[in-house]
Tab-separated table of C-alpha atoms in Angstrom:
chain	number	residue	atom	x	y	z
A	1	MET	CA	-40.418	39.912	1.320
A	2	LYS	CA	-37.292	40.017	-0.857
A	3	LYS	CA	-35.226	38.578	1.963
A	4	VAL	CA	-37.660	35.695	2.465
A	5	PHE	CA	-37.709	35.009	-1.294
A	6	ALA	CA	-33.887	35.098	-1.449
A	7	PHE	CA	-33.642	32.742	1.540
A	8	VAL	CA	-36.089	30.265	-0.010
A	9	LEU	CA	-34.296	30.479	-3.350
A	10	ILE	CA	-30.900	29.821	-1.736
A	11	LEU	CA	-32.388	26.929	0.240
A	12	VAL	CA	-33.890	25.344	-2.871
A	13	VAL	CA	-30.672	25.778	-4.861
A	14	SER	CA	-28.528	24.304	-2.097
A	15	VAL	CA	-30.827	21.302	-1.743
A	16	GLN	CA	-30.791	20.735	-5.506
A	17	CYS	CA	-26.995	20.799	-5.685
A	18	LYS	CA	-25.859	17.198	-5.836
A	19	LYS	CA	-22.730	16.311	-3.958
A	20	ASP	CA	-20.191	14.271	-5.848
A	21	ASP	CA	-21.166	10.648	-5.499
A	22	PHE	CA	-17.778	9.159	-4.618
A	23	LEU	CA	-17.386	5.636	-3.326
A	24	SER	CA	-15.587	5.251	-0.063
A	25	LEU	CA	-12.584	2.960	-0.218
A	26	ALA	CA	-14.480	0.434	1.924
A	27	HIS	CA	-16.855	-0.081	-1.026
A	28	ILE	CA	-14.062	-1.216	-3.349
A	29	ALA	CA	-13.198	-4.162	-1.079
A	30	PRO	CA	-14.549	-6.724	-3.608
A	31	ILE	CA	-11.933	-5.704	-6.186
A	32	VAL	CA	-8.955	-5.465	-3.830
A	33	GLY	CA	-6.327	-8.078	-4.593
A	34	GLU	CA	-4.205	-9.421	-7.421
A	35	TRP	CA	-5.668	-9.945	-10.880
A	36	ARG	CA	-4.181	-11.698	-13.939
A	37	ILE	CA	-5.127	-10.551	-17.432
A	38	THR	CA	-6.757	-13.256	-19.549
A	39	ALA	CA	-8.043	-11.322	-22.560
A	40	TYR	CA	-8.231	-7.932	-24.196
A	41	THR	CA	-11.126	-6.958	-26.459
A	42	ASP	CA	-10.545	-3.987	-28.743
A	43	THR	CA	-13.196	-1.551	-29.929
A	44	ASP	CA	-13.730	-3.565	-33.122
A	45	GLY	CA	-14.631	-6.659	-31.083
A	46	LYS	CA	-11.371	-8.496	-31.796
A	47	THR	CA	-10.199	-10.403	-28.730
A	48	THR	CA	-6.544	-11.031	-27.953
A	49	VAL	CA	-5.562	-13.683	-25.437
A	50	PRO	CA	-2.076	-13.104	-24.017
A	51	ASP	CA	0.303	-15.986	-23.450
A	52	THR	CA	0.729	-15.893	-19.693
A	53	THR	CA	2.788	-19.059	-19.322
A	54	ALA	CA	6.193	-17.386	-18.917
A	55	GLN	CA	5.174	-13.858	-18.033
A	56	GLY	CA	5.277	-14.183	-14.232
A	57	ARG	CA	4.165	-11.037	-12.442
A	58	SER	CA	4.298	-8.858	-15.551
A	59	LEU	CA	0.672	-9.562	-16.452
A	60	LEU	CA	-0.706	-8.905	-12.980
A	61	ILE	CA	-2.357	-5.842	-11.571
A	62	GLU	CA	-2.922	-5.283	-7.902
A	63	ILE	CA	-5.699	-3.125	-6.551
A	64	ARG	CA	-4.609	-2.072	-3.099
A	65	THR	CA	-6.917	-1.303	-0.189
A	66	ASP	CA	-6.102	2.381	-0.596
A	67	GLY	CA	-7.460	2.270	-4.173
A	68	VAL	CA	-4.102	2.553	-5.916
A	69	ILE	CA	-3.691	0.245	-8.923
A	70	VAL	CA	-0.171	-1.062	-9.498
A	71	ASP	CA	1.434	-3.773	-11.611
A	72	GLY	CA	2.672	-7.083	-10.251
A	73	TYR	CA	5.912	-5.402	-9.157
A	74	GLY	CA	4.200	-2.641	-7.174
A	75	ARG	CA	4.737	0.067	-9.811
A	76	GLN	CA	2.028	2.402	-10.969
A	77	GLY	CA	1.521	2.571	-14.735
A	78	CYS	CA	3.366	5.174	-16.787
A	79	CYS	CA	0.296	7.282	-17.545
A	80	PRO	CA	-2.267	6.518	-14.846
A	81	PRO	CA	-5.842	7.708	-15.339
A	82	SER	CA	-7.145	10.617	-13.324
A	83	LYS	CA	-10.520	8.989	-12.563
A	84	TYR	CA	-11.492	5.481	-11.559
A	85	PHE	CA	-15.039	4.133	-11.534
A	86	PHE	CA	-16.291	0.919	-9.938
A	87	ARG	CA	-19.853	-0.051	-10.795
A	88	ASP	CA	-20.318	3.399	-12.364
A	89	ARG	CA	-19.398	5.301	-9.189
A	90	GLU	CA	-16.149	7.217	-8.930
A	91	PHE	CA	-13.575	6.355	-6.312
A	92	ILE	CA	-10.479	8.322	-5.496
A	93	PRO	CA	-7.286	6.442	-4.609
A	94	GLN	CA	-5.797	7.678	-1.343
A	95	PRO	CA	-2.239	6.330	-1.156
A	96	THR	CA	-1.311	5.156	2.328
A	97	ALA	CA	1.945	3.475	1.329
A	98	PRO	CA	4.709	4.453	-1.061
A	99	ILE	CA	4.236	3.655	-4.736
A	100	GLU	CA	7.213	2.224	-6.577
A	101	PRO	CA	8.096	4.625	-9.417
A	102	SER	CA	7.491	3.435	-12.965
A	103	ILE	CA	10.267	3.096	-15.471
A	104	CYS	CA	8.937	5.342	-18.239
A	105	PRO	CA	11.815	7.452	-19.594
A	106	PHE	CA	10.643	7.504	-23.222
A	107	VAL	CA	6.880	7.380	-22.800
A	108	LEU	CA	4.835	10.139	-24.361
A	109	CYS	CA	1.717	10.077	-22.230
A	110	ALA	CA	-1.669	10.129	-23.830
A	111	SER	CA	-3.306	8.578	-20.834
A	112	CYS	CA	-6.886	7.599	-20.630
A	113	PRO	CA	-8.554	10.109	-18.312
A	114	GLU	CA	-10.825	7.487	-16.783
A	115	VAL	CA	-11.059	3.756	-16.296
A	116	ARG	CA	-14.289	1.893	-15.576
A	117	ILE	CA	-14.134	-1.313	-13.550
A	118	ASN	CA	-16.977	-3.810	-13.353
A	119	MET	CA	-17.200	-7.169	-11.680
A	120	PRO	CA	-19.623	-9.580	-13.384
A	121	THR	CA	-18.591	-12.426	-11.049
A	122	PRO	CA	-16.574	-12.427	-7.799
A	123	ASP	CA	-13.489	-13.736	-9.631
A	124	THR	CA	-13.766	-11.758	-12.891
A	125	LEU	CA	-12.895	-8.130	-13.450
A	126	LEU	CA	-13.635	-6.101	-16.587
A	127	VAL	CA	-11.557	-2.950	-16.984
A	128	LYS	CA	-12.749	-0.641	-19.762
A	129	ASN	CA	-10.540	2.188	-20.933
A	130	CYS	CA	-11.747	5.420	-22.499
A	131	TRP	CA	-10.927	4.228	-26.017
A	132	GLY	CA	-13.450	1.398	-25.707
A	133	GLY	CA	-11.074	-1.495	-25.130
A	134	THR	CA	-11.838	-3.933	-22.335
A	135	SER	CA	-9.330	-6.037	-20.407
A	136	THR	CA	-10.597	-9.165	-18.685
A	137	TYR	CA	-8.853	-10.231	-15.479
A	138	VAL	CA	-9.298	-13.214	-13.173
A	139	ARG	CA	-8.483	-13.201	-9.489
A	140	GLU	CA	-5.098	-14.689	-8.585
A	141	LYS	CA	-5.421	-17.417	-6.010
């Protein structure tokens, strides 16, 4: 009887254990591409609009098909987050190509452990950092 009870208990516990709900990289296809920042809203609601007229590729991010997020020059940020979420589901970048090293010799990292990405329209991306700030990007044509 104890063995049957233990078996049933193990079965119930194993069924109740939820697997991590990670997105496959195929599910991030809508956000793959180049994006130009158009605004940044801080936690106090103040919005800053950057002057992008002479900035070239410096205000771009690229989300690659392997999930890696790089700047317009192919470099990963100095203190990249450890978790990425798209539509409230975590995805894990799986680099398939080399990542250009960042130039961060004097950066003291206090990186945001997670970044949440939402897409209210097909050409608009909202990237929220862990401190509450939100960057608004539009798709580069």
